[in-house]
Short mmCIF file of C-alpha atoms in Angstrom, two decimals:
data_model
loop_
_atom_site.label_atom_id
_atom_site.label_comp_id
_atom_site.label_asym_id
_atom_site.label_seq_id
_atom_site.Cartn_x
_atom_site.Cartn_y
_atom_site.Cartn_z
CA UNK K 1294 -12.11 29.21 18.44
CA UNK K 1295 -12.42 28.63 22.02
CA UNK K 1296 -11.13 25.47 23.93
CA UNK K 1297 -14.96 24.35 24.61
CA UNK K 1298 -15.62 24.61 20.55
CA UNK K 1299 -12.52 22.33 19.85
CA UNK K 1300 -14.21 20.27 23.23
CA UNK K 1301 -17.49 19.80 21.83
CA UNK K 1302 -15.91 18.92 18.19
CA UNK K 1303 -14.23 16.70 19.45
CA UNK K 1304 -16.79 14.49 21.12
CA UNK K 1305 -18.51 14.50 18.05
CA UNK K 1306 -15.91 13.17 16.07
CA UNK K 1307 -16.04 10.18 19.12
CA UNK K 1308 -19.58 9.93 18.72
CA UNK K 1309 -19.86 6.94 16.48
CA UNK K 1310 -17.00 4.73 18.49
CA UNK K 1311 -14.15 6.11 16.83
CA UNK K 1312 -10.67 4.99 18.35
CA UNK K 1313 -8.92 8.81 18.34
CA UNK K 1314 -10.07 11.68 16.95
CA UNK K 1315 -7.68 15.06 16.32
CA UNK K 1316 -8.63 18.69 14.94
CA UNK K 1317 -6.13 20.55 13.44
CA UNK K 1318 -7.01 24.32 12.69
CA UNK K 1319 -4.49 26.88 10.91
CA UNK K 1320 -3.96 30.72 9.61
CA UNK K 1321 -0.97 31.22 7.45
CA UNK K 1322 0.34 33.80 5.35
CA UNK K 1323 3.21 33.56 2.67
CA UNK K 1324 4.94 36.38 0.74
CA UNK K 1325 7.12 35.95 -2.15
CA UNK K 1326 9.57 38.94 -3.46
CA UNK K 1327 11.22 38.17 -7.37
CA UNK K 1328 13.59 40.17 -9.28
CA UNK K 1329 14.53 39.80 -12.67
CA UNK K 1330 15.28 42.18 -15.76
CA UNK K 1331 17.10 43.45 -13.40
CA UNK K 1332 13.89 44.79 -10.65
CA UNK K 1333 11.56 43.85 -8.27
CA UNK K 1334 8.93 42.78 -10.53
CA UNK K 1335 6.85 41.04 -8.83
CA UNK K 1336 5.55 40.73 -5.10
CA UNK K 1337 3.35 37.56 -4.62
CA UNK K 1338 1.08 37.20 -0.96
CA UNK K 1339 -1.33 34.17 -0.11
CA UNK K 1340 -3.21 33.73 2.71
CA UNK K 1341 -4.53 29.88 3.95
CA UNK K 1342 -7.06 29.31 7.04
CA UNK K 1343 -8.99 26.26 7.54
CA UNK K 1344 -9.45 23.62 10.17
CA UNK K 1345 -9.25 19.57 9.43
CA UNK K 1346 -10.74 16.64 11.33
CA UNK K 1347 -9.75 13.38 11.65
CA UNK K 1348 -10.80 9.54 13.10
CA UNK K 1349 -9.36 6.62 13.67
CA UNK K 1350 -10.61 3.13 14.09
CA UNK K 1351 -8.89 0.08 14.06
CA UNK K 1352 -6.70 0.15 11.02
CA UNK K 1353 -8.64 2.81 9.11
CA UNK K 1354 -8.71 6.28 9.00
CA UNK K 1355 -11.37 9.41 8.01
CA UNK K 1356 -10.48 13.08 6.91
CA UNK K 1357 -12.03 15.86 5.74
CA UNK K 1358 -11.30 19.50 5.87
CA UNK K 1359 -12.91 23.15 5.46
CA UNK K 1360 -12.14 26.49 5.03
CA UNK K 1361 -15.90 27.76 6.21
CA UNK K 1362 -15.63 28.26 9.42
CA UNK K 1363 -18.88 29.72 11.33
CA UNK K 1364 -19.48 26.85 13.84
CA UNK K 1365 -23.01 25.66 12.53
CA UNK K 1366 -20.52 24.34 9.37
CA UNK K 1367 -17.96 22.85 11.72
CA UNK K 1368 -20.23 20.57 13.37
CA UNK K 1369 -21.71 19.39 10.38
CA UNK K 1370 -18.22 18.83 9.08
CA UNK K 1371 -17.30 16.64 12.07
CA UNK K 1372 -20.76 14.70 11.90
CA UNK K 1373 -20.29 13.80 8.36
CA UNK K 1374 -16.66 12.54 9.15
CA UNK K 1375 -18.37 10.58 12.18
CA UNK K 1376 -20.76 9.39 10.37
CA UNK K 1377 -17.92 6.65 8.77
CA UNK K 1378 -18.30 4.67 11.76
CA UNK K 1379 -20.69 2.61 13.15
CA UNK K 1380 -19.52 1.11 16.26
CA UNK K 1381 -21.76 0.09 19.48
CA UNK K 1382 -18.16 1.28 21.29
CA UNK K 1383 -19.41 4.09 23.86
CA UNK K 1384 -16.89 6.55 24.56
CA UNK K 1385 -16.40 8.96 27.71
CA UNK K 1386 -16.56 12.43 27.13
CA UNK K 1387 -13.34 13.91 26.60
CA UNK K 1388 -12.25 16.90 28.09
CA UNK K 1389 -9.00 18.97 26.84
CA UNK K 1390 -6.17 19.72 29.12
CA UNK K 1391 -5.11 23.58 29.29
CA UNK K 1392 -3.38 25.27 25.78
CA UNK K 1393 0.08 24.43 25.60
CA UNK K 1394 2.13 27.52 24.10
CA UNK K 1395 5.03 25.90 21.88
CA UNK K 1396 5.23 29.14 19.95
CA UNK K 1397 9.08 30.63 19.05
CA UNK K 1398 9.88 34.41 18.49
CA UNK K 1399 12.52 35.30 15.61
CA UNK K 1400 14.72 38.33 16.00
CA UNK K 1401 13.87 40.00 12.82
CA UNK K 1402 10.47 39.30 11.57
CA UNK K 1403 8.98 39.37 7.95
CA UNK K 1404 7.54 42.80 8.63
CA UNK K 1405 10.32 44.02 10.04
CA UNK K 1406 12.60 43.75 7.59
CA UNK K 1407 11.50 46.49 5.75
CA UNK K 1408 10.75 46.31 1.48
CA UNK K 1409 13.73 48.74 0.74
CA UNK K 1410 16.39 46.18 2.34
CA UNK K 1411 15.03 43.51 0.30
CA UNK K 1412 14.92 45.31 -3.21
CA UNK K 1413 18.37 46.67 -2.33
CA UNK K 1414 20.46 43.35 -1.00
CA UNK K 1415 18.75 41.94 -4.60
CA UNK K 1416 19.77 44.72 -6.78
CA UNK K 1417 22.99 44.81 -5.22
CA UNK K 1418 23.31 40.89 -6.23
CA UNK K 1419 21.57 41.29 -9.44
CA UNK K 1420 24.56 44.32 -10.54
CA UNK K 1421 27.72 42.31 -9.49
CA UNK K 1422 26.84 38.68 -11.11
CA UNK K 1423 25.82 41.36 -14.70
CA UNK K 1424 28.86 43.00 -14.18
CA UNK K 1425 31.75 40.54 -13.65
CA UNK K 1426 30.30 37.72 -16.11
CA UNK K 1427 29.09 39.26 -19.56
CA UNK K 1428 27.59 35.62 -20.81
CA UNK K 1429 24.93 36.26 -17.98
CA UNK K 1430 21.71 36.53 -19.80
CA UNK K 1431 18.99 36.37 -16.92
CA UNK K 1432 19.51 36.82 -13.15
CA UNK K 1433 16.32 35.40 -11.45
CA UNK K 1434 16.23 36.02 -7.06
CA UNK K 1435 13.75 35.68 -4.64
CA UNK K 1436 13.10 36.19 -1.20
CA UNK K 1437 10.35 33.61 0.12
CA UNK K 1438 8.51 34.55 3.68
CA UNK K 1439 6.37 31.81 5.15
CA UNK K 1440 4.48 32.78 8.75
CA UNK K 1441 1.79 30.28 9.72
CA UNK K 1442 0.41 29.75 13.72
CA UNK K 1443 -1.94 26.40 14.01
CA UNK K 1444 -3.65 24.78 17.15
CA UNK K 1445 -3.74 20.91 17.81
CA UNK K 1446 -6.89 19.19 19.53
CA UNK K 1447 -7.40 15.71 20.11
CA UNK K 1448 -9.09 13.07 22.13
CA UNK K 1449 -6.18 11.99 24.02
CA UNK K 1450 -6.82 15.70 25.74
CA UNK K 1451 -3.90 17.62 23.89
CA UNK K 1452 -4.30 21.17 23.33
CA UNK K 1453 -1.30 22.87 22.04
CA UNK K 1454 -0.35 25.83 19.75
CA UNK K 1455 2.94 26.57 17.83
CA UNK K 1456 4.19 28.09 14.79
CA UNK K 1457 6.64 28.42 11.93
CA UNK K 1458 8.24 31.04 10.38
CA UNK K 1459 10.62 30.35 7.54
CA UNK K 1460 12.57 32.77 5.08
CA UNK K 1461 14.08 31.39 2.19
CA UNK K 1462 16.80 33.25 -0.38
CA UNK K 1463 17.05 31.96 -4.22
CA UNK K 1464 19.36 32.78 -6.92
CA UNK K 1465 18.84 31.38 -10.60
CA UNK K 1466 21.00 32.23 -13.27
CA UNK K 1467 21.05 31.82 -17.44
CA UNK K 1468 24.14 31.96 -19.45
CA UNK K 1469 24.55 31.53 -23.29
CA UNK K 1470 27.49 31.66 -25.39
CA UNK K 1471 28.25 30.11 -29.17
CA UNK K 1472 24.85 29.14 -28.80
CA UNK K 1473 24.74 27.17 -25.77
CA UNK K 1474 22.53 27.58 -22.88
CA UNK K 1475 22.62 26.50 -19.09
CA UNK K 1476 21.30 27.27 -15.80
CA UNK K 1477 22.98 27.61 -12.05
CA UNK K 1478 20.63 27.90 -8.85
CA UNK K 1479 21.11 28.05 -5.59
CA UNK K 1480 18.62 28.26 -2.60
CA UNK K 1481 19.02 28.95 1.57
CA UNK K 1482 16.66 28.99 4.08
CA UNK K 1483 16.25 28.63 7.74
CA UNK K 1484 13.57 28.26 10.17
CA UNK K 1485 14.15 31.85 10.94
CA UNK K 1486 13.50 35.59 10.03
CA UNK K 1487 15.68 37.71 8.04
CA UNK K 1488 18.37 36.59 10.64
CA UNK K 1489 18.49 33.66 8.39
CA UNK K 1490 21.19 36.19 6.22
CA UNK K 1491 23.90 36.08 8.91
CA UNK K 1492 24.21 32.32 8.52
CA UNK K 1493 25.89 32.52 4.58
CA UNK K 1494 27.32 35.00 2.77
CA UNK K 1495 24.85 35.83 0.35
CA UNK K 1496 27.49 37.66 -1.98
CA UNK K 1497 29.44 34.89 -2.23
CA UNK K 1498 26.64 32.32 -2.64
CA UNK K 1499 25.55 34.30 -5.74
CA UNK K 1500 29.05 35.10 -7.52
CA UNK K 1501 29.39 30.41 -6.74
CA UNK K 1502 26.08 30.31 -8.70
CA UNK K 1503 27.02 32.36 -11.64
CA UNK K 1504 30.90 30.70 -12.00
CA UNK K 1505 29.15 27.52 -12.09
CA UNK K 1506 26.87 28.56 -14.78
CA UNK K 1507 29.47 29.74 -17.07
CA UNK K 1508 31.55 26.74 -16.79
CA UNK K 1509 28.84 24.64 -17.79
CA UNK K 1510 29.00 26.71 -20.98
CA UNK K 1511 32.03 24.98 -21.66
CA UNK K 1512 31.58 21.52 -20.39
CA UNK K 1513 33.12 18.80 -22.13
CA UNK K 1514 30.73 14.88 -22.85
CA UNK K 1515 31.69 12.40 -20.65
CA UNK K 1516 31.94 8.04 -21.64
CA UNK K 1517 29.53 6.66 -18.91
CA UNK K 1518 30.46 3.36 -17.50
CA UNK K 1519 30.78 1.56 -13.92
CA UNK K 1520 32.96 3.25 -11.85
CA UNK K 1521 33.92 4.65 -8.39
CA UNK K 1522 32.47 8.42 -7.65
CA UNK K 1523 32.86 11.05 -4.98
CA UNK K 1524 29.79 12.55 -3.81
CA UNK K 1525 30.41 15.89 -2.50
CA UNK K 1526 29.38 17.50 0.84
CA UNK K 1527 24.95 18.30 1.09
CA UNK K 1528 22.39 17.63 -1.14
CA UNK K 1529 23.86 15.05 -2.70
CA UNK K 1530 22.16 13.06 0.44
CA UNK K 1531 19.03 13.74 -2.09
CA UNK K 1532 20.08 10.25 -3.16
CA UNK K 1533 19.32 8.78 0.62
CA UNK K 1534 16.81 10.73 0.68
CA UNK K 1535 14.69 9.58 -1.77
CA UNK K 1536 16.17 5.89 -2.31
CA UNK K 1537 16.21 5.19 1.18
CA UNK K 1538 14.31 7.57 3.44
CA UNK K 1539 10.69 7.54 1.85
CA UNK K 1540 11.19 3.67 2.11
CA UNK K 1541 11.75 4.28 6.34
CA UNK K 1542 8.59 5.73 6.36
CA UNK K 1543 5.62 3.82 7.53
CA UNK K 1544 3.33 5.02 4.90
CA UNK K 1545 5.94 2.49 2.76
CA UNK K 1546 6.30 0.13 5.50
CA UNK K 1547 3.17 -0.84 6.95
CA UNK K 1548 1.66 -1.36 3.22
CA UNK K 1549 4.79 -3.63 2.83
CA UNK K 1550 5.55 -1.68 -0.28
CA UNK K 1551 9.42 -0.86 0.60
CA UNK K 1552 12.69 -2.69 0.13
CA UNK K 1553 13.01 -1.80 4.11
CA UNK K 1554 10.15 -3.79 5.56
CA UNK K 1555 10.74 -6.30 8.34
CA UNK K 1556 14.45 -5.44 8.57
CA UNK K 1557 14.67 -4.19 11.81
CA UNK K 1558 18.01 -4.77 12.79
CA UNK K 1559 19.14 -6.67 9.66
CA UNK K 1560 22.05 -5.26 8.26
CA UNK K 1561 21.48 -2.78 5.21
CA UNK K 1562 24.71 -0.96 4.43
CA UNK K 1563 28.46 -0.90 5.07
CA UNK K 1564 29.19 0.03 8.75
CA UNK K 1565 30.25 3.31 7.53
CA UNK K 1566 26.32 4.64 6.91
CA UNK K 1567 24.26 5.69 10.12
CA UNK K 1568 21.50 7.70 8.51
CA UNK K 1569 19.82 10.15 11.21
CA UNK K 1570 16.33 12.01 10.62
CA UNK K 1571 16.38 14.64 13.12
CA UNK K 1572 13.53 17.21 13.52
CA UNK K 1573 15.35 18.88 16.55
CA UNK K 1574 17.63 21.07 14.97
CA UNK K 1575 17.43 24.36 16.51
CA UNK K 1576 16.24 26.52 13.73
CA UNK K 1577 16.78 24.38 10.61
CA UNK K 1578 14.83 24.42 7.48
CA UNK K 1579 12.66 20.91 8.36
CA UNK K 1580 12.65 21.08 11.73
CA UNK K 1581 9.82 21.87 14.07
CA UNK K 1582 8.79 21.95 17.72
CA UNK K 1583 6.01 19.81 17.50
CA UNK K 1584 5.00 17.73 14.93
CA UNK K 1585 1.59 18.20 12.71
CA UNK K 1586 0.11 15.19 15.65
CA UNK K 1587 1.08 17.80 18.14
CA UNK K 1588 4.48 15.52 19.53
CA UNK K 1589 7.65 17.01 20.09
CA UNK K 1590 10.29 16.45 16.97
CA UNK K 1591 12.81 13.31 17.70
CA UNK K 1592 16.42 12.91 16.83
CA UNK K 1593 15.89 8.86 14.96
CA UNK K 1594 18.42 7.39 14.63
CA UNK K 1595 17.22 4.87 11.38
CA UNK K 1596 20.33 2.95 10.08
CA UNK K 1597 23.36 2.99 12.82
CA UNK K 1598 26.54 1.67 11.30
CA UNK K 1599 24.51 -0.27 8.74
CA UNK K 1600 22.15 -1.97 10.87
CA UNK K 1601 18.46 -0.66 10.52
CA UNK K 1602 16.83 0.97 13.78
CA UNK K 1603 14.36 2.00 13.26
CA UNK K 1604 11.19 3.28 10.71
CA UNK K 1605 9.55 7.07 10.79
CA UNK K 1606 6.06 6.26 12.77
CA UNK K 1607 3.26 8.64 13.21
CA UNK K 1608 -0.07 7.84 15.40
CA UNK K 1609 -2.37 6.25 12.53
CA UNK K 1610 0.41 3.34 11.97
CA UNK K 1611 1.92 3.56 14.93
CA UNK K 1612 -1.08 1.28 15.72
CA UNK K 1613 -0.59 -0.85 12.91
CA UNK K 1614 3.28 -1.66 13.58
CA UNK K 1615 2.68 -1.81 17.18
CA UNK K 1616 5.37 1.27 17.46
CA UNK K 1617 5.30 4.01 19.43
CA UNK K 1618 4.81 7.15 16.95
CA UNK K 1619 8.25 9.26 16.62
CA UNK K 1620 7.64 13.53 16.00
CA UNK K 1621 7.31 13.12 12.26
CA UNK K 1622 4.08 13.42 11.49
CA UNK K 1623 3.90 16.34 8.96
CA UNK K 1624 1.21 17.99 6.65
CA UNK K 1625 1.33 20.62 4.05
CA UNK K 1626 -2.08 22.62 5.41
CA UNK K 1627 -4.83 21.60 7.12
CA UNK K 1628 -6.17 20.32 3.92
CA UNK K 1629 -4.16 16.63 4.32
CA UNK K 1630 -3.63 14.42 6.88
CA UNK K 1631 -0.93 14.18 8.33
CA UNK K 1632 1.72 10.82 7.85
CA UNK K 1633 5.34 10.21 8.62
CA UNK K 1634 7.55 12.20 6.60
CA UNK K 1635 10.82 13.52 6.73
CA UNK K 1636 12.31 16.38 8.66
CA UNK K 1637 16.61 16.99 8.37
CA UNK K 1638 17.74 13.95 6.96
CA UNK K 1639 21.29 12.92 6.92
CA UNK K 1640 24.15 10.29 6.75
CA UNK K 1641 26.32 11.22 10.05
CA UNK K 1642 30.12 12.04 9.33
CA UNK K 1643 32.89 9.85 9.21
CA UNK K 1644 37.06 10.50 10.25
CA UNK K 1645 37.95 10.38 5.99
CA UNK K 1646 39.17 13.38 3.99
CA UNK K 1647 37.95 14.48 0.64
CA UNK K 1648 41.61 14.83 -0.68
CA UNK K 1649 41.56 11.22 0.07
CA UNK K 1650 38.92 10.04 -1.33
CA UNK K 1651 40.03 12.18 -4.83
CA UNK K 1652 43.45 10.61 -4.44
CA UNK K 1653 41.99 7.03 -4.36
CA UNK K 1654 40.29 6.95 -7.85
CA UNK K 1655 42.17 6.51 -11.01
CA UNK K 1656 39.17 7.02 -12.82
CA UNK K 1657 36.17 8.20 -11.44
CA UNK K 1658 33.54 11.08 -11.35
CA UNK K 1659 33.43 13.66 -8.71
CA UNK K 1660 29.78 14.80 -8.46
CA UNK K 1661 29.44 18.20 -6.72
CA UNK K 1662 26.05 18.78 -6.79
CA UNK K 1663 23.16 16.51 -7.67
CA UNK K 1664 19.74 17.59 -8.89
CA UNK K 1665 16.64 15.41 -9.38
CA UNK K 1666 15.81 12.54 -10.50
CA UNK K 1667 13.17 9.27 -10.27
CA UNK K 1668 13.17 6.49 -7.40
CA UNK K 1669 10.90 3.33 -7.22
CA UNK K 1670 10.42 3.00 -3.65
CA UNK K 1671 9.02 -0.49 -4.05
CA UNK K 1672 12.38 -1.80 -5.36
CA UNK K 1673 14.69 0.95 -4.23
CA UNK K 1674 15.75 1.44 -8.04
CA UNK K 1675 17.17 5.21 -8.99
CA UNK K 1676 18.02 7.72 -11.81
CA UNK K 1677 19.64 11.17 -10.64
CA UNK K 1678 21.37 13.84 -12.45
CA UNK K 1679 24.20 14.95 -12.02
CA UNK K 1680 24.22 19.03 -11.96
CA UNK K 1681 27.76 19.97 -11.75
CA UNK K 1682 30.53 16.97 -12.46
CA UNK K 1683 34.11 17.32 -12.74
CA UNK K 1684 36.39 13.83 -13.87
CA UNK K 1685 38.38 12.51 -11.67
CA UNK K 1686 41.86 11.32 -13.62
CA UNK K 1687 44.82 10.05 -11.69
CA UNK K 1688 44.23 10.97 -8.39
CA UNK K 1689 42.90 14.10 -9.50
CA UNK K 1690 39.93 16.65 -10.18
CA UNK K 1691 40.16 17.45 -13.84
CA UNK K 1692 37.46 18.67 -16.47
CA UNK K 1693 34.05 20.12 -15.74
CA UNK K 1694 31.73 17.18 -17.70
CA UNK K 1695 28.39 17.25 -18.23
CA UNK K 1696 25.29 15.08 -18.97
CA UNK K 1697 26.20 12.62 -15.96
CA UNK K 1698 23.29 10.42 -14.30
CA UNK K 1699 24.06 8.18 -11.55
CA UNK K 1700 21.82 4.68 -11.58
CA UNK K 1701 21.33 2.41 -8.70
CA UNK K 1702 19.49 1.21 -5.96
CA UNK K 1703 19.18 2.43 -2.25
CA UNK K 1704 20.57 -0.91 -0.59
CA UNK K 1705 23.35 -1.63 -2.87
CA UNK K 1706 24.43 2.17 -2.66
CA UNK K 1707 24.27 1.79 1.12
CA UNK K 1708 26.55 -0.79 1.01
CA UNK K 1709 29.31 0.77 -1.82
CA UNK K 1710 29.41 3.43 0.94
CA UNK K 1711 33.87 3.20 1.30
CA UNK K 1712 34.49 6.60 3.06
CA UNK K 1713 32.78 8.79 5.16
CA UNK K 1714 34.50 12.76 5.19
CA UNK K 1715 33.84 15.12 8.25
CA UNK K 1716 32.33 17.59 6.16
CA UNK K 1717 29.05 17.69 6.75
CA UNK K 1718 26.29 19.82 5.28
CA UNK K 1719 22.65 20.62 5.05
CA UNK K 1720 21.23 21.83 2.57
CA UNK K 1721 17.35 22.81 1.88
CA UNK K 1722 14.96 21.68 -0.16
CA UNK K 1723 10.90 20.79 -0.45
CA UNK K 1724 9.51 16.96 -0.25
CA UNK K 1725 5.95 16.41 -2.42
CA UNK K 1726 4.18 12.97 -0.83
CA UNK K 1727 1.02 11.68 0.78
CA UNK K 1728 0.13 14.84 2.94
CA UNK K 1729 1.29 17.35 0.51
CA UNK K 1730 4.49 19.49 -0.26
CA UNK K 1731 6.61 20.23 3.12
CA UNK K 1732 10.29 21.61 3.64
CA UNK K 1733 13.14 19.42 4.45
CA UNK K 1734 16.36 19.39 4.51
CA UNK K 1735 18.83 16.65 3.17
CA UNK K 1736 22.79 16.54 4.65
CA UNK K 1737 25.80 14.15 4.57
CA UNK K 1738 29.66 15.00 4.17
CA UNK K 1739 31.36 14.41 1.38
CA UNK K 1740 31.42 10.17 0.43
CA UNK K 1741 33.44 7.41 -2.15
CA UNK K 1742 30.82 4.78 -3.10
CA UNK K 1743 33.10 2.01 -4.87
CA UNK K 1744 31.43 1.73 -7.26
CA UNK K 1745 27.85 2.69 -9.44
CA UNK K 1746 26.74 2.75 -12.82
CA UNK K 1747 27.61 5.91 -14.54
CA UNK K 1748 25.66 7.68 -17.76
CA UNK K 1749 27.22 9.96 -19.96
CA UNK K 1750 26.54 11.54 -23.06
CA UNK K 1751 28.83 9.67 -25.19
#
């Protein structure tokens, strides 16, 4: 489309009286490559192009979105959304400044990388997990390409284009033996090309998956119970995350539905937690350039030694909170509006060790990796699972356990936060909400709460 189509679209939209109006139009392309019994089985490709409009006025908002996109449809589609409003408001004609190019280059891109490579680093993996552990039944990999280029109009006269390009490695594993069954996975990805494979050793990833799989065969039942826990280095932050995070966001603030509202700097953890959401980081898996609103991504600082900052704000209720909005504005597609979401989320590092940490619990849990689990973000209330646990006896790491869950709430965890470890880590992952299903990443170094209520299986 031309910038006098997204001009005339967008005085339409402002026809009725609306306060703002935005247009956001993308083309986007995925490819998925998965191996198992041992080939490339299956190659998956999607393709996504469609254009959304939205308007604001006072403290509501209109939508509506289309994948038909001859013009004659287009302004029909903005009429009908226009058509919400009836406002004797008169607005001036707006007129769009010149395209704003805040597109990246990778150095090897999806095409580039040619088929062979792929099928060949995933045999290669595939043949040395079979061949060094025998109670491997099922070696599942992937390679996951996402290229997408989108254009942002709106009546403030912004007229910008960008783009992402992600690549994404996954490694699931099954193991039996006596008649037991378990899982491992593992996933990496960077907003990147196939560049995104100098930044871990993908060898040694794989071989970490499949040892932790087969000790899981032979994990022992653990006694649940209140106790202290370690929390090891990245996604354990899942726990922030979702207990805390999704509650900074205004689409839980404004609505008064989280734990977090009207706490502006109130005190909400131990002066050991400063929680960051930062969309800035060159490259990462959740970060971007500009925003879905067409801003440029912001390093927020949200809880700073356990005093809360500040809340994740995009235009719509940046009006209602009287905030400026913040870079986090994020969709899936141009099928949803966009809302404040997440980006890289994670609890900054501290000066304590891990060794310490282990050395400081008689009788604990050390949780190494945490999986899902179930958060009420009115009350802040959690249930995660614990994916690979070892006990902590003594002072010391001792057996692999398994069926641990970890149950709590986001402000008293926030405040149980004893030591912070200089290990950070960020790890990848995907965030489902209001405006769809969108990468992010979650990070923190390795943490001692004092104390949380552990389940077990016994």
């Amino acid at each position: 489309m031309k910038k006098e189509e997204f001009e005339k679209l967008i005085n339409i939209l402002l026809s009725t009286g609306a306060d703002f109006a935005d247009i956001y139009y993308e083309e986007a392309s995925s490819k998925s490559y998965e191996y198992t019994n041992s080939k490339l089985d299956t190659i998956r490709t999607g393709n996504c192009k469609g254009i959304g409009f939205r308007i604001i006025h006072k403290e509501e908002y209109y939508y509506a979105s289309t994948n038909k996109l001859d013009f004659a449809n287009l302004e029909e589609t903005a009429k009908r959304v226009a058509q919400n409003i009836k406002s004797s408001k008169k607005n001036k004609k707006v007129e769009l400044n010149e395209l704003e190019n805040k597109t990246t280059k990778v150095k090897i891109g999806h095409n580039e990388f040619a088929t062979d490579k792929k099928k060949k680093i995933l045999s290669n993996i595939d043949n040395i997990i079979r061949e060094k552990y025998k109670e491997i039944t099922q070696v599942y990999l992937r390679f996951i390409e996402n290229d997408k280029v989108f254009i942002i109009a709106n009546s403030d006269g912004k007229y910008v284009t960008s783009n992402d390009i992600r690549t994404r490695y996954i490694c699931h594993t099954y193991a039996e033996k006596n008649g037991i069954k378990e899982d491992e996975y593992f996933a990496k990805g960077n907003r990147k090309g196939y560049e995104f494979l100098e930044d871990f050793d993908i060898e040694i990833e794989s071989m970490n998956v499949a040892k932790s799989n087969i000790e899981k065969l032979t994990a022992k039942s653990f006694k649940g119970g209140e106790m202290p826990i370690v929390i090891g280095a990245g996604f354990g932050a899942i726990i922030f995350h979702e207990a805390c995070g999704h509650g900074l966001e205004a689409t839980s603030i404004v609505p008064n539905l989280s734990i977090f509202s009207n706490k502006i700097g109130k005190r909400v953890g131990s002066d050991k937690v400063t929680l960051v959401d930062d969309g800035t980081i060159m490259n990462q898996w959740g970060s971007s350039i500009i925003d879905d609103e067409g801003e440029p991504t912001e390093k927020n600082i949200l809880i700073e030694n356990g005093i809360l900052r500040k809340y994740l704000v995009d235009k719509y209720h940046a009006r209602q909170l009287k905030h400026p909005s913040n870079g986090c504005a994020r969709r899936e597609s141009y099928e949803y509006a966009p809302t404040s979401r997440m980006n890289n989320t994670y609890l900054a590092p501290g000066k304590d060790t891990f060794e310490d940490m282990i050395m400081s619990i008689e009788k604990g849990i050390y949780c190494k990796k945490i999986s899902g689990g179930q958060v009420n973000t009115n009350t802040g209330d959690f249930n995660f699972a614990v994916e690979a646990a070892y006990a902590i006896e003594n002072g010391k790491i001792t057996d692999r356990i398994k069926g641990v869950t970890l149950i709590g709430n986001g402000i008293d965890i926030l405040n149980k936060v004893e030591m912070v470890g200089s290990d950070l880590k960020i790890e990848d992952g995907y965030c489902g909400s209001k405006s769809g299903t969108i990468p992010i990443t979650c990070g923190q170094p390795s943490i001692k709460i004092s104390k949380i209520l552990v389940g077990g299986k016994e």
